[in-house]
PDB file of C-alpha atoms and ligand atoms in Angstrom:
ATOM      1  CA  MET R  25     112.508  29.493 120.539  1.00  0.00           C
ATOM      2  CA  GLU R  26     110.691  32.930 118.951  1.00  0.00           C
ATOM      3  CA  SER R  27     109.840  32.352 115.721  1.00  0.00           C
ATOM      4  CA  LEU R  28     111.856  34.065 112.464  1.00  0.00           C
ATOM      5  CA  LYS R  29     108.960  33.923 110.251  1.00  0.00           C
ATOM      6  CA  ASN R  30     108.667  36.983 108.005  1.00  0.00           C
ATOM      7  CA  LYS R  31     111.488  38.132 109.381  1.00  0.00           C
ATOM      8  CA  THR R  32     113.970  40.025 106.779  1.00  0.00           C
ATOM      9  CA  VAL R  33     117.471  38.284 107.091  1.00  0.00           C
ATOM     10  CA  PHE R  34     120.265  40.158 105.597  1.00  0.00           C
ATOM     11  CA  ILE R  35     123.522  37.912 104.675  1.00  0.00           C
ATOM     12  CA  THR R  36     126.598  39.143 103.378  1.00  0.00           C
ATOM     13  CA  GLY R  37     129.416  36.658 101.483  1.00  0.00           C
ATOM     14  CA  ALA R  38     126.037  34.193 100.522  1.00  0.00           C
ATOM     15  CA  THR R  39     127.775  32.734  98.032  1.00  0.00           C
ATOM     16  CA  SER R  40     130.231  29.918  99.495  1.00  0.00           C
ATOM     17  CA  GLY R  41     130.499  28.377 102.599  1.00  0.00           C
ATOM     18  CA  ILE R  42     128.682  29.705 106.038  1.00  0.00           C
ATOM     19  CA  GLY R  43     126.836  32.431 104.805  1.00  0.00           C
ATOM     20  CA  LYS R  44     125.055  30.431 101.580  1.00  0.00           C
ATOM     21  CA  ALA R  45     124.458  27.735 104.737  1.00  0.00           C
ATOM     22  CA  CYS R  46     122.506  30.148 106.408  1.00  0.00           C
ATOM     23  CA  ALA R  47     120.760  31.908 103.400  1.00  0.00           C
ATOM     24  CA  TYR R  48     119.310  28.054 103.017  1.00  0.00           C
ATOM     25  CA  ALA R  49     118.651  27.641 107.042  1.00  0.00           C
ATOM     26  CA  PHE R  50     116.884  30.828 107.353  1.00  0.00           C
ATOM     27  CA  ALA R  51     114.791  30.453 104.440  1.00  0.00           C
ATOM     28  CA  ARG R  52     113.923  26.903 105.909  1.00  0.00           C
ATOM     29  CA  GLU R  53     112.140  28.977 109.161  1.00  0.00           C
ATOM     30  CA  GLY R  54     109.952  31.314 106.780  1.00  0.00           C
ATOM     31  CA  ALA R  55     112.366  34.365 106.699  1.00  0.00           C
ATOM     32  CA  ASN R  56     112.560  36.972 103.875  1.00  0.00           C
ATOM     33  CA  ILE R  57     116.318  36.622 102.494  1.00  0.00           C
ATOM     34  CA  ILE R  58     118.945  39.375 101.380  1.00  0.00           C
ATOM     35  CA  ILE R  59     121.383  38.146  99.813  1.00  0.00           C
ATOM     36  CA  SER R  60     124.964  39.532  98.557  1.00  0.00           C
ATOM     37  CA  ALA R  61     127.835  38.806  97.511  1.00  0.00           C
ATOM     38  CA  ARG R  62     130.720  39.933  94.640  1.00  0.00           C
ATOM     39  CA  ARG R  63     129.778  36.811  92.331  1.00  0.00           C
ATOM     40  CA  LEU R  64     126.685  37.835  90.955  1.00  0.00           C
ATOM     41  CA  ASN R  65     125.771  34.557  88.530  1.00  0.00           C
ATOM     42  CA  LEU R  66     125.934  32.342  91.917  1.00  0.00           C
ATOM     43  CA  VAL R  67     123.851  34.681  94.061  1.00  0.00           C
ATOM     44  CA  ASN R  68     121.083  34.867  91.584  1.00  0.00           C
ATOM     45  CA  GLU R  69     121.370  31.197  91.416  1.00  0.00           C
ATOM     46  CA  ILE R  70     121.142  30.609  94.892  1.00  0.00           C
ATOM     47  CA  ALA R  71     118.487  33.197  94.887  1.00  0.00           C
ATOM     48  CA  GLN R  72     116.520  30.944  92.117  1.00  0.00           C
ATOM     49  CA  ASP R  73     116.995  27.633  94.537  1.00  0.00           C
ATOM     50  CA  ILE R  74     115.548  29.346  97.664  1.00  0.00           C
ATOM     51  CA  LYS R  75     112.667  30.375  95.799  1.00  0.00           C
ATOM     52  CA  ILE R  76     111.816  27.226  94.242  1.00  0.00           C
ATOM     53  CA  LYS R  77     112.194  25.270  97.505  1.00  0.00           C
ATOM     54  CA  PHE R  78     110.960  27.385 100.132  1.00  0.00           C
ATOM     55  CA  VAL R  79     107.835  29.816 100.563  1.00  0.00           C
ATOM     56  CA  VAL R  80     109.654  33.081 101.238  1.00  0.00           C
ATOM     57  CA  ASN R  81     110.787  36.282  99.502  1.00  0.00           C
ATOM     58  CA  VAL R  82     114.326  36.644  98.377  1.00  0.00           C
ATOM     59  CA  PHE R  83     116.137  39.702  96.790  1.00  0.00           C
ATOM     60  CA  ALA R  84     120.225  38.873  95.724  1.00  0.00           C
ATOM     61  CA  PHE R  85     122.508  41.232  94.576  1.00  0.00           C
ATOM     62  CA  GLN R  86     125.731  41.863  93.618  1.00  0.00           C
ATOM     63  CA  LEU R  87     127.939  43.890  96.743  1.00  0.00           C
ATOM     64  CA  ASP R  88     131.756  43.773  97.437  1.00  0.00           C
ATOM     65  CA  VAL R  89     131.669  44.818 100.820  1.00  0.00           C
ATOM     66  CA  SER R  90     134.694  47.014 100.795  1.00  0.00           C
ATOM     67  CA  ASN R  91     133.412  49.123  98.233  1.00  0.00           C
ATOM     68  CA  HIS R  92     131.931  51.770 100.953  1.00  0.00           C
ATOM     69  CA  ASN R  93     129.927  53.949  98.356  1.00  0.00           C
ATOM     70  CA  ASP R  94     128.427  50.518  96.641  1.00  0.00           C
ATOM     71  CA  VAL R  95     127.330  49.384 100.320  1.00  0.00           C
ATOM     72  CA  ASN R  96     125.613  52.771 100.806  1.00  0.00           C
ATOM     73  CA  LYS R  97     124.073  52.650  97.505  1.00  0.00           C
ATOM     74  CA  THR R  98     122.757  49.393  97.558  1.00  0.00           C
ATOM     75  CA  ILE R  99     121.500  49.319 100.935  1.00  0.00           C
ATOM     76  CA  ASN R 100     119.706  52.952 100.241  1.00  0.00           C
ATOM     77  CA  SER R 101     118.005  51.603  97.179  1.00  0.00           C
ATOM     78  CA  LEU R 102     117.074  47.998  98.618  1.00  0.00           C
ATOM     79  CA  PRO R 103     113.240  47.534  96.858  1.00  0.00           C
ATOM     80  CA  ALA R 104     110.362  48.001  98.773  1.00  0.00           C
ATOM     81  CA  GLY R 105     109.257  45.095 101.226  1.00  0.00           C
ATOM     82  CA  PHE R 106     112.927  44.458 101.615  1.00  0.00           C
ATOM     83  CA  LYS R 107     113.798  47.922 103.343  1.00  0.00           C
ATOM     84  CA  LYS R 108     112.982  47.189 107.135  1.00  0.00           C
ATOM     85  CA  ILE R 109     115.727  44.655 108.009  1.00  0.00           C
ATOM     86  CA  ASP R 110     115.746  42.514 111.125  1.00  0.00           C
ATOM     87  CA  ILE R 111     118.790  40.606 111.299  1.00  0.00           C
ATOM     88  CA  LEU R 112     122.003  41.306 109.590  1.00  0.00           C
ATOM     89  CA  ILE R 113     124.649  38.691 109.389  1.00  0.00           C
ATOM     90  CA  ASN R 114     128.006  40.287 108.853  1.00  0.00           C
ATOM     91  CA  ASN R 115     129.703  36.943 107.381  1.00  0.00           C
ATOM     92  CA  ALA R 116     131.447  38.283 104.035  1.00  0.00           C
ATOM     93  CA  GLY R 117     135.571  37.583 104.555  1.00  0.00           C
ATOM     94  CA  LEU R 118     138.699  35.919 103.693  1.00  0.00           C
ATOM     95  CA  GLY R 119     141.927  34.889 104.592  1.00  0.00           C
ATOM     96  CA  ARG R 120     144.957  35.300 102.491  1.00  0.00           C
ATOM     97  CA  GLY R 121     148.109  33.691 102.718  1.00  0.00           C
ATOM     98  CA  LEU R 122     149.503  31.874 105.967  1.00  0.00           C
ATOM     99  CA  ASN R 123     152.939  33.011 105.903  1.00  0.00           C
ATOM    100  CA  LYS R 124     155.390  34.362 108.837  1.00  0.00           C
ATOM    101  CA  PHE R 125     154.908  38.085 108.681  1.00  0.00           C
ATOM    102  CA  TYR R 126     157.794  39.300 107.035  1.00  0.00           C
ATOM    103  CA  GLU R 127     157.423  36.759 104.178  1.00  0.00           C
ATOM    104  CA  ASP R 128     153.862  38.224 103.479  1.00  0.00           C
ATOM    105  CA  ASN R 129     152.453  39.779 100.351  1.00  0.00           C
ATOM    106  CA  PRO R 130     150.758  42.978 101.670  1.00  0.00           C
ATOM    107  CA  ASP R 131     147.998  42.656  98.988  1.00  0.00           C
ATOM    108  CA  GLY R 132     146.403  40.067 101.403  1.00  0.00           C
ATOM    109  CA  TRP R 133     146.351  42.566 104.253  1.00  0.00           C
ATOM    110  CA  GLU R 134     144.630  45.043 102.450  1.00  0.00           C
ATOM    111  CA  GLU R 135     142.041  42.518 101.250  1.00  0.00           C
ATOM    112  CA  MET R 136     141.667  40.964 104.687  1.00  0.00           C
ATOM    113  CA  ILE R 137     141.596  44.729 106.448  1.00  0.00           C
ATOM    114  CA  ASP R 138     139.419  45.929 103.693  1.00  0.00           C
ATOM    115  CA  THR R 139     136.790  43.171 103.734  1.00  0.00           C
ATOM    116  CA  ASN R 140     136.895  41.617 107.353  1.00  0.00           C
ATOM    117  CA  VAL R 141     136.962  45.160 109.048  1.00  0.00           C
ATOM    118  CA  LYS R 142     136.086  47.960 106.895  1.00  0.00           C
ATOM    119  CA  GLY R 143     133.511  45.655 105.229  1.00  0.00           C
ATOM    120  CA  LEU R 144     131.482  45.032 108.304  1.00  0.00           C
ATOM    121  CA  LEU R 145     132.031  48.431 109.739  1.00  0.00           C
ATOM    122  CA  TYR R 146     130.550  49.917 106.178  1.00  0.00           C
ATOM    123  CA  VAL R 147     127.459  47.596 105.966  1.00  0.00           C
ATOM    124  CA  THR R 148     126.724  47.720 109.609  1.00  0.00           C
ATOM    125  CA  HIS R 149     126.702  51.772 109.578  1.00  0.00           C
ATOM    126  CA  ALA R 150     124.263  51.805 106.682  1.00  0.00           C
ATOM    127  CA  ILE R 151     121.630  49.346 108.145  1.00  0.00           C
ATOM    128  CA  LEU R 152     121.908  50.323 111.725  1.00  0.00           C
ATOM    129  CA  PRO R 153     120.062  53.469 111.815  1.00  0.00           C
ATOM    130  CA  GLN R 154     116.875  51.725 110.749  1.00  0.00           C
ATOM    131  CA  MET R 155     117.296  49.300 113.437  1.00  0.00           C
ATOM    132  CA  VAL R 156     118.478  52.135 115.898  1.00  0.00           C
ATOM    133  CA  GLU R 157     115.272  54.416 114.970  1.00  0.00           C
ATOM    134  CA  ARG R 158     112.748  51.181 115.075  1.00  0.00           C
ATOM    135  CA  LYS R 159     114.683  50.319 118.235  1.00  0.00           C
ATOM    136  CA  SER R 160     114.693  46.516 117.254  1.00  0.00           C
ATOM    137  CA  GLY R 161     117.060  44.514 115.552  1.00  0.00           C
ATOM    138  CA  HIS R 162     120.089  41.693 115.674  1.00  0.00           C
ATOM    139  CA  ILE R 163     123.437  42.151 114.265  1.00  0.00           C
ATOM    140  CA  ILE R 164     124.922  38.586 114.120  1.00  0.00           C
ATOM    141  CA  ASN R 165     128.972  38.788 112.978  1.00  0.00           C
ATOM    142  CA  ILE R 166     130.695  35.769 112.016  1.00  0.00           C
ATOM    143  CA  GLY R 167     134.124  36.374 113.774  1.00  0.00           C
ATOM    144  CA  SER R 168     136.596  33.686 114.173  1.00  0.00           C
ATOM    145  CA  ILE R 169     138.398  31.801 117.364  1.00  0.00           C
ATOM    146  CA  ALA R 170     141.111  33.556 115.611  1.00  0.00           C
ATOM    147  CA  GLY R 171     139.442  36.857 117.450  1.00  0.00           C
ATOM    148  CA  HIS R 172     140.228  35.229 120.483  1.00  0.00           C
ATOM    149  CA  GLU R 173     144.017  33.812 119.871  1.00  0.00           C
ATOM    150  CA  ALA R 174     146.496  35.095 117.720  1.00  0.00           C
ATOM    151  CA  TYR R 175     148.442  31.990 116.237  1.00  0.00           C
ATOM    152  CA  ALA R 176     151.690  31.976 114.005  1.00  0.00           C
ATOM    153  CA  LYS R 177     151.645  32.921 110.382  1.00  0.00           C
ATOM    154  CA  GLY R 178     148.188  34.509 110.611  1.00  0.00           C
ATOM    155  CA  SER R 179     149.197  38.068 112.284  1.00  0.00           C
ATOM    156  CA  VAL R 180     146.421  40.425 109.870  1.00  0.00           C
ATOM    157  CA  TYR R 181     143.635  37.753 109.540  1.00  0.00           C
ATOM    158  CA  CYS R 182     143.962  37.413 113.416  1.00  0.00           C
ATOM    159  CA  ALA R 183     143.767  41.233 113.870  1.00  0.00           C
ATOM    160  CA  THR R 184     140.995  41.589 112.055  1.00  0.00           C
ATOM    161  CA  LYS R 185     139.334  38.949 113.876  1.00  0.00           C
ATOM    162  CA  HIS R 186     140.419  40.456 117.143  1.00  0.00           C
ATOM    163  CA  ALA R 187     138.830  43.657 115.448  1.00  0.00           C
ATOM    164  CA  VAL R 188     135.324  41.944 114.862  1.00  0.00           C
ATOM    165  CA  THR R 189     135.496  41.050 118.481  1.00  0.00           C
ATOM    166  CA  ALA R 190     136.471  44.339 119.748  1.00  0.00           C
ATOM    167  CA  ILE R 191     133.103  45.818 117.444  1.00  0.00           C
ATOM    168  CA  THR R 192     131.210  43.647 118.699  1.00  0.00           C
ATOM    169  CA  LYS R 193     131.516  44.053 122.167  1.00  0.00           C
ATOM    170  CA  SER R 194     131.910  48.071 121.918  1.00  0.00           C
ATOM    171  CA  LEU R 195     128.518  47.957 119.607  1.00  0.00           C
ATOM    172  CA  ARG R 196     126.593  46.375 122.131  1.00  0.00           C
ATOM    173  CA  MET R 197     127.513  49.070 124.965  1.00  0.00           C
ATOM    174  CA  ASP R 198     126.645  51.833 122.167  1.00  0.00           C
ATOM    175  CA  LEU R 199     123.007  49.916 121.607  1.00  0.00           C
ATOM    176  CA  ILE R 200     122.550  48.862 125.181  1.00  0.00           C
ATOM    177  CA  ASP R 201     119.269  51.434 125.254  1.00  0.00           C
ATOM    178  CA  LYS R 202     118.187  50.755 121.427  1.00  0.00           C
ATOM    179  CA  ASN R 203     116.901  47.027 122.136  1.00  0.00           C
ATOM    180  CA  ILE R 204     119.478  45.826 119.530  1.00  0.00           C
ATOM    181  CA  ARG R 205     121.017  42.590 120.014  1.00  0.00           C
ATOM    182  CA  VAL R 206     124.826  42.090 119.108  1.00  0.00           C
ATOM    183  CA  SER R 207     126.470  38.846 119.069  1.00  0.00           C
ATOM    184  CA  THR R 208     129.510  36.751 117.350  1.00  0.00           C
ATOM    185  CA  ILE R 209     129.588  33.673 116.437  1.00  0.00           C
ATOM    186  CA  ASP R 210     132.755  32.591 116.438  1.00  0.00           C
ATOM    187  CA  PRO R 211     134.216  29.192 114.670  1.00  0.00           C
ATOM    188  CA  GLY R 212     137.364  26.909 114.637  1.00  0.00           C
ATOM    189  CA  LEU R 213     137.730  24.843 111.402  1.00  0.00           C
ATOM    190  CA  VAL R 214     134.833  24.842 109.211  1.00  0.00           C
ATOM    191  CA  GLU R 215     135.180  23.027 105.828  1.00  0.00           C
ATOM    192  CA  THR R 216     134.008  25.724 103.385  1.00  0.00           C
ATOM    193  CA  GLY R 217     135.831  27.668 100.394  1.00  0.00           C
ATOM    194  CA  PHE R 218     138.197  29.714 103.186  1.00  0.00           C
ATOM    195  CA  SER R 219     141.004  27.485 102.537  1.00  0.00           C
ATOM    196  CA  ASP R 220     141.139  27.611  98.816  1.00  0.00           C
ATOM    197  CA  VAL R 221     140.619  31.188  99.037  1.00  0.00           C
ATOM    198  CA  ARG R 222     143.403  31.634 102.066  1.00  0.00           C
ATOM    199  CA  PHE R 223     146.029  29.152  99.957  1.00  0.00           C
ATOM    200  CA  TYR R 224     144.975  31.539  96.601  1.00  0.00           C
ATOM    201  CA  GLY R 225     143.171  28.171  95.005  1.00  0.00           C
ATOM    202  CA  ASP R 226     145.924  25.594  95.676  1.00  0.00           C
ATOM    203  CA  LYS R 227     143.434  23.125  96.289  1.00  0.00           C
ATOM    204  CA  GLU R 228     145.805  20.453  97.618  1.00  0.00           C
ATOM    205  CA  LYS R 229     146.879  22.763 100.312  1.00  0.00           C
ATOM    206  CA  ALA R 230     143.470  23.479 101.137  1.00  0.00           C
ATOM    207  CA  LYS R 231     142.413  19.668 101.311  1.00  0.00           C
ATOM    208  CA  SER R 232     144.792  19.083 103.970  1.00  0.00           C
ATOM    209  CA  VAL R 233     143.476  21.553 106.443  1.00  0.00           C
ATOM    210  CA  TYR R 234     139.917  19.516 106.771  1.00  0.00           C
ATOM    211  CA  LYS R 235     141.826  15.992 106.735  1.00  0.00           C
ATOM    212  CA  GLY R 236     142.304  13.572 109.685  1.00  0.00           C
ATOM    213  CA  TYR R 237     139.524  14.647 111.535  1.00  0.00           C
ATOM    214  CA  SER R 238     135.884  15.504 111.042  1.00  0.00           C
ATOM    215  CA  PRO R 239     135.760  19.532 110.726  1.00  0.00           C
ATOM    216  CA  LEU R 240     132.817  21.310 111.445  1.00  0.00           C
ATOM    217  CA  SER R 241     130.284  22.022 108.083  1.00  0.00           C
ATOM    218  CA  ALA R 242     129.114  25.289 106.865  1.00  0.00           C
ATOM    219  CA  ASP R 243     125.709  23.819 108.348  1.00  0.00           C
ATOM    220  CA  ASP R 244     126.709  23.429 111.809  1.00  0.00           C
ATOM    221  CA  ILE R 245     127.400  26.894 111.839  1.00  0.00           C
ATOM    222  CA  ALA R 246     124.239  28.188 109.994  1.00  0.00           C
ATOM    223  CA  ASP R 247     122.544  26.101 112.654  1.00  0.00           C
ATOM    224  CA  ALA R 248     124.253  28.183 115.408  1.00  0.00           C
ATOM    225  CA  VAL R 249     123.551  31.526 113.983  1.00  0.00           C
ATOM    226  CA  VAL R 250     119.826  30.587 113.383  1.00  0.00           C
ATOM    227  CA  PHE R 251     119.768  29.312 117.444  1.00  0.00           C
ATOM    228  CA  VAL R 252     121.437  32.857 118.597  1.00  0.00           C
ATOM    229  CA  ALA R 253     119.068  35.083 116.056  1.00  0.00           C
ATOM    230  CA  SER R 254     115.887  32.524 117.766  1.00  0.00           C
ATOM    231  CA  ARG R 255     116.120  33.264 121.394  1.00  0.00           C
ATOM    232  CA  LYS R 256     113.815  34.947 123.007  1.00  0.00           C
ATOM    233  CA  GLN R 257     113.550  38.782 122.752  1.00  0.00           C
ATOM    234  CA  HIS R 258     114.834  39.477 126.217  1.00  0.00           C
ATOM    235  CA  VAL R 259     118.047  36.991 125.444  1.00  0.00           C
ATOM    236  CA  ASN R 260     121.383  38.073 123.784  1.00  0.00           C
ATOM    237  CA  ILE R 261     123.981  35.366 123.136  1.00  0.00           C
ATOM    238  CA  ALA R 262     127.088  37.714 122.998  1.00  0.00           C
ATOM    239  CA  GLN R 263     129.825  35.671 121.771  1.00  0.00           C
ATOM    240  CA  MET R 264     129.677  31.475 120.738  1.00  0.00           C
ATOM    241  CA  ILE R 265     132.652  29.882 119.944  1.00  0.00           C
ATOM    242  CA  VAL R 266     132.242  26.541 118.039  1.00  0.00           C
ATOM    243  CA  PHE R 267     134.876  23.896 117.469  1.00  0.00           C
ATOM    244  CA  PRO R 268     134.802  20.475 115.980  1.00  0.00           C
ATOM    245  CA  THR R 269     135.569  18.259 118.532  1.00  0.00           C
ATOM    246  CA  ALA R 270     138.440  17.146 117.565  1.00  0.00           C
ATOM    247  CA  GLN R 271     139.622  21.096 117.882  1.00  0.00           C
ATOM    248  CA  ALA R 272     140.720  22.318 121.772  1.00  0.00           C
ATOM    249  CA  ALA R 273     142.289  25.644 120.228  1.00  0.00           C
ATOM    250  CA  ALA R 274     143.368  27.732 117.221  1.00  0.00           C
ATOM    251  CA  THR R 275     146.454  25.449 116.541  1.00  0.00           C
ATOM    252  CA  MET R 276     145.488  22.281 118.420  1.00  0.00           C
ATOM    253  CA  VAL R 277     143.548  19.848 116.537  1.00  0.00           C
ATOM    254  CA  HIS R 278     143.839  15.935 117.204  1.00  0.00           C
ATOM    255  CA  LYS R 279     144.424  14.354 113.704  1.00  0.00           C
ATOM    256  CA  GLU R 280     144.171  10.635 112.818  1.00  0.00           C
ATOM    257  CA  ASP R 281     143.820   8.800 109.512  1.00  0.00           C
ATOM    258  CA  LEU R 282     139.629   8.677 109.255  1.00  0.00           C
TER     259      LEU R 282
HETATM  260  P1  LIG K  13     134.046  31.254 101.889  1.00  0.00           P
HETATM  261  O1  LIG K  13     135.241  30.922 101.117  1.00  0.00           O
HETATM  262  O2  LIG K  13     132.965  29.559 101.643  1.00  0.00           O
HETATM  263  O3  LIG K  13     132.842  32.215 101.892  1.00  0.00           O
HETATM  264  C1  LIG K  13     132.822  33.591 101.931  1.00  0.00           C
HETATM  265  C2  LIG K  13     132.022  34.563 101.173  1.00  0.00           C
HETATM  266  O4  LIG K  13     132.377  35.749 101.684  1.00  0.00           O
HETATM  267  C3  LIG K  13     131.702  34.087  99.843  1.00  0.00           C
HETATM  268  O5  LIG K  13     131.028  33.885  99.419  1.00  0.00           O
HETATM  269  C4  LIG K  13     132.358  35.444  99.237  1.00  0.00           C
HETATM  270  O6  LIG K  13     131.594  35.457  97.844  1.00  0.00           O
HETATM  271  C5  LIG K  13     132.321  36.227 100.583  1.00  0.00           C
HETATM  272  N1  LIG K  13     133.356  37.444 100.225  1.00  0.00           N
HETATM  273  C6  LIG K  13     134.558  37.836  99.964  1.00  0.00           C
HETATM  274  N2  LIG K  13     134.724  38.917 100.027  1.00  0.00           N
HETATM  275  C7  LIG K  13     133.965  39.573  99.588  1.00  0.00           C
HETATM  276  C8  LIG K  13     133.678  40.990  99.778  1.00  0.00           C
HETATM  277  N3  LIG K  13     134.680  41.988  99.535  1.00  0.00           N
HETATM  278  N4  LIG K  13     132.227  41.101  99.663  1.00  0.00           N
HETATM  279  C9  LIG K  13     130.955  40.352  99.990  1.00  0.00           C
HETATM  280  N5  LIG K  13     131.520  39.103  99.946  1.00  0.00           N
HETATM  281  C10 LIG K  13     132.565  39.001 100.243  1.00  0.00           C
HETATM  282  O7  LIG K  13     134.438  31.034 103.362  1.00  0.00           O
HETATM  283  P2  LIG K  13     133.568  30.564 104.790  1.00  0.00           P
HETATM  284  O8  LIG K  13     132.051  30.376 104.689  1.00  0.00           O
HETATM  285  O9  LIG K  13     134.388  29.631 105.646  1.00  0.00           O
HETATM  286  O10 LIG K  13     133.664  32.606 105.328  1.00  0.00           O
HETATM  287  C11 LIG K  13     132.927  32.946 106.066  1.00  0.00           C
HETATM  288  C12 LIG K  13     132.747  33.703 107.356  1.00  0.00           C
HETATM  289  O11 LIG K  13     133.167  33.060 108.019  1.00  0.00           O
HETATM  290  C13 LIG K  13     134.684  34.839 106.993  1.00  0.00           C
HETATM  291  O12 LIG K  13     134.006  35.900 107.675  1.00  0.00           O
HETATM  292  C14 LIG K  13     135.479  33.924 107.427  1.00  0.00           C
HETATM  293  O13 LIG K  13     136.347  34.512 107.979  1.00  0.00           O
HETATM  294  C15 LIG K  13     134.670  33.007 108.699  1.00  0.00           C
HETATM  295  N6  LIG K  13     135.291  32.162 109.328  1.00  0.00           N
HETATM  296  C16 LIG K  13     135.491  30.748 108.529  1.00  0.00           C
HETATM  297  C17 LIG K  13     136.289  29.885 109.408  1.00  0.00           C
HETATM  298  C18 LIG K  13     136.312  28.233 108.275  1.00  0.00           C
HETATM  299  O14 LIG K  13     136.982  27.554 109.150  1.00  0.00           O
HETATM  300  N7  LIG K  13     136.035  28.247 107.202  1.00  0.00           N
HETATM  301  C19 LIG K  13     136.554  29.705 110.655  1.00  0.00           C
HETATM  302  C20 LIG K  13     135.857  30.868 111.125  1.00  0.00           C
HETATM  303  C21 LIG K  13     135.669  32.260 111.033  1.00  0.00           C
HETATM  304  P3  LIG K  13     132.122  36.025  97.004  1.00  0.00           P
HETATM  305  O15 LIG K  13     133.511  35.637  96.442  1.00  0.00           O
HETATM  306  O16 LIG K  13     131.004  36.098  95.739  1.00  0.00           O
HETATM  307  O17 LIG K  13     131.980  37.532  96.927  1.00  0.00           O
HETATM  308  C1  LIG K  14     139.055  30.570 109.893  1.00  0.00           C
HETATM  309  C2  LIG K  14     139.688  29.442 110.779  1.00  0.00           C
HETATM  310  O1  LIG K  14     141.568  28.616 112.366  1.00  0.00           O
HETATM  311  O2  LIG K  14     142.081  29.124 110.167  1.00  0.00           O
HETATM  312  O3  LIG K  14     138.869  31.922 110.861  1.00  0.00           O
HETATM  313  O4  LIG K  14     141.808  30.829 111.721  1.00  0.00           O
HETATM  314  S1  LIG K  14     141.168  29.493 111.476  1.00  0.00           S
END
């Protein structure tokens, strides 16, 4: 394992679920943390809490990754001490709706494509030049099993995560001579705010996704992200699919009364 102490880690979508768990997991390893998301009050609360619990530097700011101008402006004006980013975790993302394509609301498509694909591109494009110049860095994308398998009622979400798979592969090729690692961590079902957002706040529907089996927790995925980030320099874990034990494919989950 290579130490993450004093590395600077930039995490998008750090107010909930996997992004938030990553912020704590990397702080626990002694890394300095840059966290962002749209909900400024939450991102500030998390920053304060991390500063109390761990002896690391934390910088928090509001960022909607789908706003190209804001991405460039905020990343170009990071404070001294946070400018050199060693690890970028492209985590911000969402699903909107789970409907047959012909009954689906195009507003959700825009949100998913703008966040999961364009947002990831904007943030990566803003941060990569400094990594290329230094010939060092690690980009870790949070993809999904939906980036490997398409499923019914998920055409656009699956398309965005297939795009993350493709972008990750191409980037790895573009950066082959730059000593920069590019990885995806592709979870199955993780109990986070994801389903609540996907079902527009319908809590019962969201809860039912995780009933009858033990889903992954956000901390399980943060463990995987820390593992991938802390391999020796010459080791790049290109892709890691992580399922709950009761899941064998995107839509194959063994449920029973627990
Ligand atoms: P959560 O809903 O718990 O967290 C999503 C995070 O993304 C929030 O912090 C939210 O913050 C942020 N976010 C959403 N839109 C934007 C935006 N436009 N700009 C900046 N931040 C944004 O879900 P998860 O933790 O589960 O999701 C994290 C990632 O994991 C996503 O990419 C998701 O697709 C992926 N994933 C999730 C799985 C699951 O089963 N949960 C499985 C596989 C992959 P805010 O609202 O404050 O902006
Ligand atoms: C989120 C998990 O299986 O709903 O990426 O697509 S899934």
